[in-house]
Amino acid sequence: MNCLGIETSCDETAAAVVRGGREILSSVVRTQVDLHRVFGGVVPEIACRAHAEAIGPVVERAVADAGLKLPDIDVVAVTCQPGLIGALLVGVSAAKSLAWALGKPIVGVDHIEAHLYANRLVHADFAYPNVGLVVSGGHTSLYYSRGPADHERLGATRDDAAGEAFDKVAKILGLGYPGGPIIDKLARQGNAKAVDMPRLDDGGPDFSFSGVKTAVLYKWKGQNVGKGRKPKVAVPPPRIEDLAASFQEAVVDALVSRTMRAAETRGVAQVAMGGGVACNSRLREKMDEASAKRGFKLFYPPLNLCTDNAAMIAGLGTALFELGRMSNLELDAVATR
Ligand code: KG4
Ligand code: ZN
């Protein structure tokens, strides 16, 4: 069965064709990052317009790259939540039009659950139950998964998502956008123990990254910055590489400790990661070490399937279709989850 997946939840216009829920026949991702870079973050109105312009050609390309014609598509899957509402609507409208014109079923897919499904596209031995960590620009959540479409949320961030913290810290340090890959690279030249970072842990499954972000702001620009008083700058100020490495280490430690704890509590043998921040080299390294130490089998997708893509949407869409969980032409976009 050939499933066409469509993804427009944030700043990537993507389409892909997946056969049988696991074999990626094509995957096209048109990023808008250059349009948003000058603003230091995603501008929703610009994102919507760019999606509307790109969606047609991106879908055509995905179908052609798969060596197929539109009538060869058996089911259309589309991200319907969560994301920027206007951006989601472009994908949902395109998917509905295609499904109607082709007379094929449509399946609405949750973007966060699809990030976990990405593992199933590339790891033949990926199995359930498992504990999965989704770390992206918009979300940081831990799940206990019984199947590709059966997830129980164990914990989530109370404030910033991990990727959002990376992006905001890069902005504070004047490093550019998106911040995650830049900090990842810079941190390799820094000492992660050089700068003290807050490491709060109440023993539960939730995350909080606003404290580390504020710590970076104060260490870099001075305490009291933005409070109408003269900022007190540390003397000497930290090296930017050390600050980046110390920040990254604090975020990574929080992600690893909660994930390991949840996996131990739930008694699973498998642990998974997904989402853009799962590209982070230090996170992969420390998660590898921690999982090996406890005997968990760890899964994460290759870089191009960690960041937003439509192959994960087509994959999970197929699984939902097989479970009989189709949508219809009344499918709507929902901004939150
Ligand atoms: O999953 P994704 O592509 O989009 C959302 O669903 O949000 O994730 C994008 C996020 C951005 O915040 C970006 O800075 C972060 O993933 N990211 C990274 C790395 N590569 C991308 N964060 C840390 N280290 C990386 N290497
Ligand atoms: Zn995402």
PDB file of N, CA and C and ligand atoms in Angstrom, residues 111 115 136 308 312, ligand 2:
ATOM      1  N   HIS A 111       1.666  14.970  14.864  1.00  0.00           N
ATOM      2  CA  HIS A 111       3.076  15.219  14.542  1.00  0.00           C
ATOM      3  C   HIS A 111       4.033  14.618  15.590  1.00  0.00           C
ATOM      4  N   HIS A 115       6.963  11.645  15.180  1.00  0.00           N
ATOM      5  CA  HIS A 115       8.402  11.715  15.477  1.00  0.00           C
ATOM      6  C   HIS A 115       8.889  10.398  16.083  1.00  0.00           C
ATOM      7  N   SER A 136      11.753  18.375  20.422  1.00  0.00           N
ATOM      8  CA  SER A 136      11.750  19.176  19.195  1.00  0.00           C
ATOM      9  C   SER A 136      11.731  20.658  19.559  1.00  0.00           C
ATOM     10  N   ASP A 308      11.852  17.627  11.017  1.00  0.00           N
ATOM     11  CA  ASP A 308      10.531  17.457  10.401  1.00  0.00           C
ATOM     12  C   ASP A 308      10.625  16.892   8.979  1.00  0.00           C
ATOM     13  N   MET A 312       7.698  10.204   8.111  1.00  0.00           N
ATOM     14  CA  MET A 312       7.149   9.750   9.404  1.00  0.00           C
ATOM     15  C   MET A 312       5.625   9.902   9.431  1.00  0.00           C
TER      16      MET A 312
HETATM   17 ZN    ZN B   2       8.734  18.194  14.620  1.00  0.00          ZN
END
